[in-house]
CSV table of C-alpha atoms in Angstrom, one decimal:
chain,number,residue,atom,x,y,z
G,19,UNK,CA,-3.6,1.7,27.8
G,20,UNK,CA,-3.9,4.2,30.7
G,21,UNK,CA,-4.7,2.6,34.0
G,22,UNK,CA,-5.8,4.4,37.1
G,23,UNK,CA,-5.4,3.0,40.6
G,24,UNK,CA,-6.9,4.5,43.8
G,25,UNK,CA,-3.7,4.3,45.9
G,26,UNK,CA,-4.8,6.0,49.2
G,27,UNK,CA,-4.0,2.8,51.1
G,28,UNK,CA,-0.4,3.3,50.1
G,29,UNK,CA,0.0,7.1,50.2
G,30,UNK,CA,-1.7,7.2,53.6
G,31,UNK,CA,0.6,4.7,55.3
G,32,UNK,CA,3.0,6.3,57.8
G,33,UNK,CA,4.8,3.1,58.8
G,34,UNK,CA,2.7,1.8,61.6
G,35,UNK,CA,1.7,-1.9,61.8
G,36,UNK,CA,-1.9,-1.0,61.1
G,37,UNK,CA,-0.9,1.1,58.1
G,38,UNK,CA,1.1,-1.7,56.6
G,39,UNK,CA,-1.7,-4.3,56.9
G,40,UNK,CA,-2.5,-6.9,54.4
G,41,UNK,CA,-4.5,-4.4,52.3
G,42,UNK,CA,-1.4,-2.1,52.2
G,43,UNK,CA,0.9,-4.9,51.2
G,44,UNK,CA,-1.5,-6.0,48.5
G,45,UNK,CA,-1.8,-2.6,46.8
G,46,UNK,CA,1.9,-1.6,47.3
G,47,UNK,CA,3.3,-4.9,45.9
G,48,UNK,CA,0.7,-4.9,43.1
G,49,UNK,CA,1.6,-1.3,42.0
G,50,UNK,CA,5.3,-2.1,42.3
G,51,UNK,CA,5.0,-5.3,40.2
G,52,UNK,CA,2.6,-3.7,37.7
G,53,UNK,CA,5.2,-0.9,37.1
G,54,UNK,CA,7.6,-3.7,36.0
G,55,UNK,CA,5.2,-5.7,33.8
G,56,UNK,CA,3.3,-3.0,31.9
G,57,UNK,CA,4.6,-2.1,28.5
G,58,UNK,CA,6.3,1.2,27.8
G,59,UNK,CA,3.2,2.4,25.9
G,60,UNK,CA,1.1,1.8,29.0
G,61,UNK,CA,0.7,4.5,31.7
G,62,UNK,CA,-0.1,3.9,35.4
G,63,UNK,CA,-1.8,6.8,37.3
G,64,UNK,CA,-1.8,6.5,41.1
G,65,UNK,CA,-4.6,8.5,42.6
G,66,UNK,CA,-4.3,9.9,46.1
G,67,UNK,CA,-7.9,10.7,46.9
G,68,UNK,CA,-7.3,12.2,50.4
G,69,UNK,CA,-4.0,14.0,49.7
G,70,UNK,CA,-2.0,12.0,52.2
G,71,UNK,CA,1.0,12.3,50.0
G,72,UNK,CA,1.1,16.0,50.3
G,73,UNK,CA,1.9,15.6,54.0
G,74,UNK,CA,3.9,12.4,54.1
G,75,UNK,CA,5.0,10.7,50.9
G,76,UNK,CA,5.8,7.1,51.5
G,77,UNK,CA,9.5,6.5,50.9
G,78,UNK,CA,8.5,3.1,49.5
G,79,UNK,CA,6.6,4.8,46.7
G,80,UNK,CA,9.3,7.2,45.5
G,81,UNK,CA,11.3,4.7,43.4
G,82,UNK,CA,8.1,3.7,41.6
G,83,UNK,CA,7.0,7.3,40.8
G,84,UNK,CA,10.4,8.0,39.3
G,85,UNK,CA,9.6,5.7,36.3
G,86,UNK,CA,8.7,7.5,33.1
G,87,UNK,CA,5.3,6.0,32.7
G,88,UNK,CA,4.1,6.1,36.4
G,89,UNK,CA,2.3,9.2,37.5
G,90,UNK,CA,1.0,10.4,40.9
G,91,UNK,CA,-2.3,12.3,40.9
G,92,UNK,CA,-3.6,14.3,43.9
G,93,UNK,CA,-7.3,15.2,44.0
G,94,UNK,CA,-8.0,18.1,46.2
G,95,UNK,CA,-11.3,17.7,48.0
G,96,UNK,CA,-13.7,20.7,48.2
G,97,UNK,CA,-14.1,22.1,51.7
G,98,UNK,CA,-17.4,21.6,53.5
G,99,UNK,CA,-19.3,24.7,54.8
G,100,UNK,CA,-19.7,25.0,58.5
G,101,UNK,CA,-20.7,27.8,60.8
G,102,UNK,CA,-17.5,27.2,62.8
G,103,UNK,CA,-15.6,28.5,59.8
G,104,UNK,CA,-17.4,31.8,60.1
G,105,UNK,CA,-17.4,34.8,62.5
G,106,UNK,CA,-20.4,33.3,64.2
G,107,UNK,CA,-18.1,30.8,66.0
G,108,UNK,CA,-16.5,33.7,67.7
G,109,UNK,CA,-19.7,34.7,69.5
G,110,UNK,CA,-19.8,32.8,72.8
G,111,UNK,CA,-23.6,33.1,73.3
G,112,UNK,CA,-24.5,31.3,70.0
G,113,UNK,CA,-21.4,29.1,69.6
G,114,UNK,CA,-23.2,26.1,71.2
G,115,UNK,CA,-26.2,26.5,68.9
G,116,UNK,CA,-23.9,26.9,65.9
G,117,UNK,CA,-22.2,23.5,66.6
G,118,UNK,CA,-25.6,21.8,66.9
G,119,UNK,CA,-26.8,23.3,63.6
G,120,UNK,CA,-23.5,22.2,62.0
G,121,UNK,CA,-23.8,18.7,63.2
G,122,UNK,CA,-27.5,18.0,62.5
G,123,UNK,CA,-28.4,20.3,59.7
G,124,UNK,CA,-25.5,21.8,57.7
G,125,UNK,CA,-23.0,19.0,57.7
G,126,UNK,CA,-25.4,16.3,56.3
G,127,UNK,CA,-26.5,18.7,53.5
G,128,UNK,CA,-23.0,20.1,52.8
G,129,UNK,CA,-21.3,16.7,52.8
G,130,UNK,CA,-23.7,15.3,50.2
G,131,UNK,CA,-23.1,18.4,48.0
G,132,UNK,CA,-19.4,18.4,48.5
G,133,UNK,CA,-19.2,14.6,47.9
G,134,UNK,CA,-21.0,15.0,44.6
G,135,UNK,CA,-18.6,17.8,43.5
G,136,UNK,CA,-15.6,15.7,44.6
G,137,UNK,CA,-16.7,12.6,42.6
G,138,UNK,CA,-17.3,14.7,39.5
G,139,UNK,CA,-13.8,16.2,39.9
G,140,UNK,CA,-12.2,12.8,40.1
G,141,UNK,CA,-14.1,11.6,37.1
G,142,UNK,CA,-13.1,14.7,35.1
G,143,UNK,CA,-9.5,14.0,36.0
G,144,UNK,CA,-9.9,10.3,34.9
G,145,UNK,CA,-11.3,11.5,31.5
G,146,UNK,CA,-8.5,14.0,31.0
G,147,UNK,CA,-5.9,11.4,31.7
G,148,UNK,CA,-7.7,9.0,29.2
G,149,UNK,CA,-8.0,6.3,31.8
G,150,UNK,CA,-9.5,3.1,30.4
G,151,UNK,CA,-9.6,1.1,33.6
G,152,UNK,CA,-9.9,2.4,37.2
G,153,UNK,CA,-9.0,0.0,40.1
G,154,UNK,CA,-10.4,1.0,43.5
G,155,UNK,CA,-9.2,-0.2,46.9
G,156,UNK,CA,-11.1,-0.7,50.1
G,157,UNK,CA,-10.9,3.0,51.0
G,158,UNK,CA,-13.4,4.6,48.6
G,159,UNK,CA,-15.9,3.5,46.1
G,160,UNK,CA,-17.9,5.5,43.5
G,161,UNK,CA,-19.2,5.2,40.0
G,162,UNK,CA,-16.9,5.9,37.0
G,163,UNK,CA,-19.2,6.5,34.0
G,164,UNK,CA,-17.6,5.6,30.7
G,165,UNK,CA,-14.6,4.0,32.4
G,166,UNK,CA,-14.3,0.3,33.3
G,167,UNK,CA,-14.0,-0.3,37.0
G,168,UNK,CA,-12.1,-3.0,38.9
G,169,UNK,CA,-12.6,-3.5,42.7
G,170,UNK,CA,-10.6,-5.8,45.0
G,171,UNK,CA,-12.3,-7.6,47.8
G,172,UNK,CA,-9.9,-9.0,50.4
G,173,UNK,CA,-12.6,-10.6,52.5
G,174,UNK,CA,-16.1,-10.3,53.9
G,175,UNK,CA,-15.1,-10.8,57.5
G,176,UNK,CA,-17.4,-8.0,58.9
G,177,UNK,CA,-20.4,-9.7,57.2
G,178,UNK,CA,-19.5,-13.2,58.4
G,179,UNK,CA,-18.5,-12.2,61.9
G,180,UNK,CA,-20.6,-9.1,62.8
G,181,UNK,CA,-20.0,-9.7,66.5
G,182,UNK,CA,-16.3,-8.9,66.0
G,183,UNK,CA,-17.2,-5.4,64.6
G,184,UNK,CA,-19.0,-2.3,65.4
G,185,UNK,CA,-22.5,-2.2,63.9
G,186,UNK,CA,-21.7,0.9,61.8
G,187,UNK,CA,-18.6,-0.9,60.4
G,188,UNK,CA,-20.8,-3.9,59.3
G,189,UNK,CA,-23.2,-1.5,57.6
G,190,UNK,CA,-20.4,0.4,55.8
G,191,UNK,CA,-18.9,-2.9,54.5
G,192,UNK,CA,-22.3,-4.1,53.4
G,193,UNK,CA,-23.0,-0.9,51.4
G,194,UNK,CA,-19.6,-1.1,49.8
G,195,UNK,CA,-20.0,-4.8,48.8
G,196,UNK,CA,-23.5,-4.1,47.3
G,197,UNK,CA,-22.1,-1.2,45.3
G,198,UNK,CA,-19.2,-3.3,44.0
G,199,UNK,CA,-21.6,-6.2,43.1
G,200,UNK,CA,-23.8,-3.8,41.1
G,201,UNK,CA,-21.3,-1.3,39.6
G,202,UNK,CA,-17.9,-3.0,39.2
G,203,UNK,CA,-17.1,-4.5,35.8
G,204,UNK,CA,-14.7,-7.0,37.4
G,205,UNK,CA,-14.0,-8.0,41.0
G,206,UNK,CA,-10.7,-9.3,42.2
G,207,UNK,CA,-10.8,-11.8,45.1
G,208,UNK,CA,-7.4,-12.5,46.8
G,209,UNK,CA,-8.3,-16.2,47.4
G,210,UNK,CA,-10.6,-18.9,46.1
G,211,UNK,CA,-12.2,-18.9,49.5
G,212,UNK,CA,-13.1,-15.1,49.2
G,213,UNK,CA,-14.6,-15.7,45.8
G,214,UNK,CA,-16.6,-18.6,47.2
G,215,UNK,CA,-17.9,-16.2,49.9
G,216,UNK,CA,-18.8,-13.5,47.4
G,217,UNK,CA,-20.7,-15.9,45.2
G,218,UNK,CA,-22.5,-18.1,47.7
G,219,UNK,CA,-23.2,-15.6,50.5
G,220,UNK,CA,-23.6,-12.3,48.7
G,221,UNK,CA,-24.7,-13.6,45.3
G,222,UNK,CA,-22.0,-12.1,43.1
G,223,UNK,CA,-21.9,-13.1,39.5
G,224,UNK,CA,-19.1,-15.8,39.4
G,225,UNK,CA,-18.2,-14.7,35.9
G,226,UNK,CA,-17.2,-11.3,37.1
G,227,UNK,CA,-15.0,-12.5,40.0
G,228,UNK,CA,-11.4,-13.3,39.4
G,229,UNK,CA,-8.9,-14.9,41.8
G,230,UNK,CA,-5.4,-13.4,41.9
G,231,UNK,CA,-3.6,-14.8,45.0
G,232,UNK,CA,-1.1,-12.6,47.0
G,233,UNK,CA,2.5,-13.4,47.7
G,234,UNK,CA,5.0,-12.8,50.5
G,235,UNK,CA,7.0,-9.6,50.4
G,236,UNK,CA,10.6,-10.1,49.3
G,237,UNK,CA,11.7,-8.8,52.7
G,238,UNK,CA,10.9,-12.2,54.2
G,239,UNK,CA,13.7,-14.7,53.5
G,240,UNK,CA,16.1,-17.0,55.3
G,241,UNK,CA,18.9,-15.3,57.0
G,242,UNK,CA,22.0,-16.5,58.9
G,243,UNK,CA,22.0,-17.2,62.6
G,244,UNK,CA,24.6,-14.4,63.0
G,245,UNK,CA,22.1,-11.8,61.6
G,246,UNK,CA,19.3,-13.0,63.8
G,247,UNK,CA,21.5,-12.8,67.0
G,248,UNK,CA,22.5,-9.3,66.1
G,249,UNK,CA,18.8,-8.3,66.1
G,250,UNK,CA,18.3,-10.3,69.3
G,251,UNK,CA,20.9,-8.2,71.0
G,252,UNK,CA,18.9,-5.0,70.3
G,253,UNK,CA,15.6,-6.5,71.1
G,254,UNK,CA,16.8,-8.1,74.4
G,255,UNK,CA,18.2,-4.8,75.6
G,256,UNK,CA,14.6,-3.4,75.7
G,257,UNK,CA,13.1,-6.6,77.0
G,258,UNK,CA,15.6,-7.0,79.8
G,259,UNK,CA,14.9,-3.4,81.0
G,260,UNK,CA,11.1,-3.8,81.0
G,261,UNK,CA,10.6,-7.4,81.9
G,262,UNK,CA,14.0,-8.8,83.2
G,263,UNK,CA,13.8,-11.6,80.6
G,264,UNK,CA,15.1,-12.3,77.1
G,265,UNK,CA,14.5,-14.4,74.0
G,266,UNK,CA,16.9,-17.0,72.6
G,267,UNK,CA,17.5,-18.5,69.2
G,268,UNK,CA,15.0,-21.2,68.3
G,269,UNK,CA,13.6,-21.2,71.9
G,270,UNK,CA,10.3,-19.4,71.3
G,271,UNK,CA,7.0,-19.5,69.5
G,272,UNK,CA,6.1,-16.5,67.4
G,273,UNK,CA,2.7,-14.9,66.4
G,274,UNK,CA,2.6,-11.8,64.3
G,275,UNK,CA,-0.4,-9.8,63.1
G,276,UNK,CA,-2.9,-7.3,64.3
G,277,UNK,CA,-4.3,-8.1,67.7
G,278,UNK,CA,-8.0,-8.6,67.1
G,279,UNK,CA,-10.7,-11.1,68.1
G,280,UNK,CA,-10.6,-13.3,65.0
G,281,UNK,CA,-6.9,-14.0,65.4
G,282,UNK,CA,-8.0,-16.4,68.1
G,283,UNK,CA,-5.0,-15.7,70.4
G,284,UNK,CA,-6.9,-17.1,73.4
G,285,UNK,CA,-6.4,-20.7,72.2
G,286,UNK,CA,-2.6,-20.0,71.7
G,287,UNK,CA,-2.3,-18.5,75.1
G,288,UNK,CA,-4.1,-21.4,76.7
G,289,UNK,CA,-2.0,-24.0,74.9
G,290,UNK,CA,1.2,-22.2,75.9
G,291,UNK,CA,0.1,-21.9,79.5
G,292,UNK,CA,-0.8,-25.6,79.7
G,293,UNK,CA,2.5,-26.7,78.2
G,294,UNK,CA,4.5,-24.4,80.6
G,295,UNK,CA,2.6,-25.7,83.6
G,296,UNK,CA,3.2,-29.3,82.7
G,297,UNK,CA,6.9,-28.6,82.1
G,298,UNK,CA,6.6,-29.9,78.5
G,299,UNK,CA,7.8,-26.7,76.9
G,300,UNK,CA,10.6,-24.5,78.1
G,301,UNK,CA,10.6,-21.8,75.5
G,302,UNK,CA,8.8,-18.4,75.4
G,303,UNK,CA,5.9,-17.0,73.4
G,304,UNK,CA,6.6,-13.8,71.4
G,305,UNK,CA,3.7,-11.7,70.1
G,306,UNK,CA,4.3,-9.0,67.5
G,307,UNK,CA,1.5,-6.8,66.3
G,308,UNK,CA,-0.2,-3.5,66.5
G,309,UNK,CA,-3.2,-2.9,68.7
G,310,UNK,CA,-6.5,-3.8,67.0
G,311,UNK,CA,-9.9,-3.8,68.6
G,312,UNK,CA,-12.1,-5.9,70.9
G,313,UNK,CA,-10.0,-5.1,74.0
G,314,UNK,CA,-7.6,-7.9,73.1
G,315,UNK,CA,-4.6,-6.2,74.7
G,316,UNK,CA,-6.4,-5.8,78.0
G,317,UNK,CA,-7.5,-9.4,78.0
G,318,UNK,CA,-4.0,-10.5,77.0
G,319,UNK,CA,-2.4,-8.6,79.9
G,320,UNK,CA,-5.0,-10.0,82.3
G,321,UNK,CA,-4.4,-13.6,81.2
G,322,UNK,CA,-0.6,-13.2,81.4
G,323,UNK,CA,-0.8,-11.7,84.9
G,324,UNK,CA,-3.4,-14.2,86.2
G,325,UNK,CA,-1.2,-17.1,85.0
G,326,UNK,CA,2.1,-15.6,86.2
G,327,UNK,CA,3.5,-15.6,82.6
G,328,UNK,CA,5.0,-12.1,82.7
G,329,UNK,CA,8.5,-13.4,81.9
G,330,UNK,CA,7.3,-16.0,79.4
G,331,UNK,CA,4.9,-14.1,77.1
G,332,UNK,CA,6.7,-11.1,75.4
G,333,UNK,CA,4.7,-8.5,73.5
G,334,UNK,CA,6.8,-6.4,71.2
G,335,UNK,CA,4.2,-4.3,69.4
G,336,UNK,CA,5.1,-2.9,66.0
G,337,UNK,CA,8.5,-3.8,64.5
G,338,UNK,CA,10.0,-3.1,61.1
G,339,UNK,CA,9.9,-5.8,58.4
G,340,UNK,CA,13.7,-6.3,58.8
G,341,UNK,CA,13.4,-7.0,62.5
G,342,UNK,CA,10.3,-9.1,62.0
G,343,UNK,CA,12.1,-11.2,59.4
G,344,UNK,CA,14.9,-11.9,61.9
G,345,UNK,CA,12.3,-12.8,64.6
G,346,UNK,CA,10.7,-15.2,62.2
G,347,UNK,CA,14.0,-16.8,61.4
G,348,UNK,CA,14.9,-17.1,65.1
G,349,UNK,CA,11.6,-18.7,66.1
G,350,UNK,CA,11.1,-22.4,66.6
G,351,UNK,CA,7.7,-22.1,64.9
G,352,UNK,CA,5.2,-19.5,63.8
G,353,UNK,CA,1.8,-20.2,65.2
G,354,UNK,CA,-1.2,-18.5,63.5
G,355,UNK,CA,-4.4,-19.7,65.1
G,356,UNK,CA,-6.8,-17.4,63.1
G,357,UNK,CA,-10.4,-18.5,62.7
G,358,UNK,CA,-10.8,-16.6,59.4
G,359,UNK,CA,-8.6,-15.0,56.8
G,360,UNK,CA,-9.2,-13.4,53.4
G,361,UNK,CA,-5.8,-14.8,52.4
G,362,UNK,CA,-3.4,-15.2,55.3
G,363,UNK,CA,-0.1,-13.5,54.5
G,364,UNK,CA,1.8,-14.2,57.9
G,365,UNK,CA,2.0,-18.0,57.4
G,366,UNK,CA,3.2,-17.5,53.8
G,367,UNK,CA,5.8,-14.9,55.0
G,368,UNK,CA,7.0,-17.3,57.6
G,369,UNK,CA,7.3,-20.2,55.2
G,370,UNK,CA,9.2,-18.0,52.7
G,371,UNK,CA,11.7,-17.3,55.6
G,372,UNK,CA,12.0,-21.1,56.2
G,373,UNK,CA,10.3,-21.3,59.6
G,374,UNK,CA,7.9,-24.1,60.4
G,375,UNK,CA,4.2,-23.0,60.5
G,376,UNK,CA,1.3,-24.2,62.6
G,377,UNK,CA,-2.0,-22.7,61.5
G,378,UNK,CA,-5.7,-23.5,61.1
G,379,UNK,CA,-7.6,-25.6,58.6
G,380,UNK,CA,-10.3,-23.1,57.9
G,381,UNK,CA,-11.1,-20.3,55.3
G,382,UNK,CA,-8.2,-19.6,52.9
G,383,UNK,CA,-5.4,-21.1,55.0
G,384,UNK,CA,-5.3,-24.6,53.4
G,385,UNK,CA,-5.0,-23.1,49.9
G,386,UNK,CA,-2.2,-20.8,51.0
G,387,UNK,CA,0.0,-23.3,53.0
G,388,UNK,CA,-0.9,-26.5,51.1
G,389,UNK,CA,0.8,-29.5,52.8
G,390,UNK,CA,3.7,-27.4,54.0
G,391,UNK,CA,2.3,-26.6,57.5
G,392,UNK,CA,0.6,-28.3,60.4
G,393,UNK,CA,-3.1,-27.6,60.3
G,394,UNK,CA,-5.6,-27.8,63.2
G,395,UNK,CA,-9.2,-26.9,64.0
G,396,UNK,CA,-9.1,-23.4,65.6
G,397,UNK,CA,-11.1,-24.7,68.5
G,398,UNK,CA,-9.0,-27.8,69.1
G,399,UNK,CA,-6.7,-26.8,72.0
G,400,UNK,CA,-5.3,-30.4,72.4
G,401,UNK,CA,-4.3,-30.6,68.7
G,402,UNK,CA,-2.4,-27.3,68.9
G,403,UNK,CA,-0.5,-28.5,72.0
G,404,UNK,CA,0.4,-31.7,70.3
G,405,UNK,CA,1.8,-29.9,67.2
G,406,UNK,CA,3.9,-27.5,69.4
G,407,UNK,CA,5.3,-30.5,71.2
G,408,UNK,CA,6.0,-32.4,68.0
G,409,UNK,CA,8.0,-29.5,66.6
G,410,UNK,CA,9.8,-29.1,69.9
G,411,UNK,CA,10.9,-32.8,70.2
G,412,UNK,CA,11.2,-33.7,66.5
G,413,UNK,CA,14.0,-31.7,64.8
G,414,UNK,CA,13.5,-33.8,61.6
G,415,UNK,CA,9.9,-32.6,61.4
G,416,UNK,CA,11.0,-29.0,61.8
G,417,UNK,CA,13.5,-29.4,59.0
G,418,UNK,CA,10.9,-31.0,56.8
G,419,UNK,CA,8.4,-28.3,57.4
G,420,UNK,CA,11.0,-25.6,56.7
G,421,UNK,CA,11.9,-27.1,53.3
G,422,UNK,CA,8.3,-27.7,52.3
G,423,UNK,CA,7.4,-24.2,53.4
G,424,UNK,CA,10.1,-22.6,51.2
G,425,UNK,CA,9.0,-24.7,48.2
G,426,UNK,CA,5.3,-23.8,48.8
G,427,UNK,CA,6.0,-20.1,49.1
G,428,UNK,CA,7.7,-20.2,45.6
G,429,UNK,CA,4.3,-21.0,44.1
G,430,UNK,CA,3.2,-17.4,44.8
G,431,UNK,CA,4.8,-14.3,43.4
G,432,UNK,CA,3.8,-10.7,43.0
G,433,UNK,CA,4.9,-10.8,39.4
G,434,UNK,CA,2.3,-13.5,38.7
G,435,UNK,CA,-0.3,-11.5,40.6
G,436,UNK,CA,0.5,-8.3,38.6
G,437,UNK,CA,0.4,-10.3,35.3
G,438,UNK,CA,-3.0,-11.8,36.1
G,439,UNK,CA,-4.3,-8.4,37.2
G,440,UNK,CA,-3.0,-6.7,34.0
G,441,UNK,CA,-4.8,-9.4,32.0
G,442,UNK,CA,-8.1,-8.4,33.6
G,443,UNK,CA,-7.4,-4.8,32.8
G,444,UNK,CA,-6.7,-5.6,29.2
G,445,UNK,CA,-9.8,-7.8,28.9
G,446,UNK,CA,-12.0,-5.0,30.2
G,447,UNK,CA,-10.3,-2.4,28.0
G,448,UNK,CA,-11.3,-4.4,24.9
G,449,UNK,CA,-15.0,-4.3,26.0
G,450,UNK,CA,-17.3,-1.4,25.5
G,451,UNK,CA,-18.6,0.3,28.7
G,452,UNK,CA,-22.3,-0.5,29.1
């Protein structure tokens, strides 16, 4: 069986925190594990729709593409026509008018024409490669006549929380979800909670929606104190220069993830401030994550300054997986106060590394962490403060959570995810396209 996967989320990643989001980790680890579980007769084609790989091939992807039955396929998009591409743009008198004509007349017409040509080109390539099943990511969506289509839906957060998004973003996601509901032959949800959202709120056919949970990347694992301290030495050199402070082993709380409104960092900051003011907690708070949206960074800085926490709250921005794993291992606990997740990889990654986790009891979090973490209502400030104190003063509780977390994380594996996904492909390939 020949399988096609729209891999733009992988080929377009340049290494930033936003690039290597949950969507990236899902598709990269799925492709990596599929390459290990498919038979020698099967072929896997990775489609780069926007030709990112021509400019910056991900080093992570190279070992996979070296396999005999794994192929990379670049689809060159036709160029849109614009007046600015002609000699007219060189005439100062009419340049302004040309730009307006481009924007309001030519671009809309040209884009529709070019898009149609582009999709036909992709479908021709799929037919030539004898693709039986085509798996699309969140980047693009289009019909594949005669070829079974699988779509992954990580969450419907823009629909459930429109106030957290731009209006246009909500509309785009709604169009995409409607298309998937009507055109896809199978839909993969990354958690039972996401499937429940699709079925109950957007009226997806439950028989077409399959749950294939994610797993933590193998980069996250327990490491020795010596390794952690080696990383601390490098990190502290930068912190001491900029903030005249430092972090110490098992003397800080850690949050990692994109800084955005639904991560609910406000309740974590308030809990930390209260515990510092009362003298009940002497450690620091370390935040690791790329800039998201919603002016979270500005609000964060203002809160820290207003409460005189400049030496207590340390923002590290993007770090590599290796450094992140050491920071997780060195933390007293990972606190993840999110009000909604499609799956929730950070708590699972922390548990796989053996660090106690405090997270919320909403959306997919309970099905991910099971009974191996401390769960609280995301609006319950007092409950969060109590859990932080419990881990701080009860070393036996911390050890128990560490052991339970490692055991819970073993219930998830990318091999299992790949096998479940391959089973969906095989089931569709046996059906006739309607």
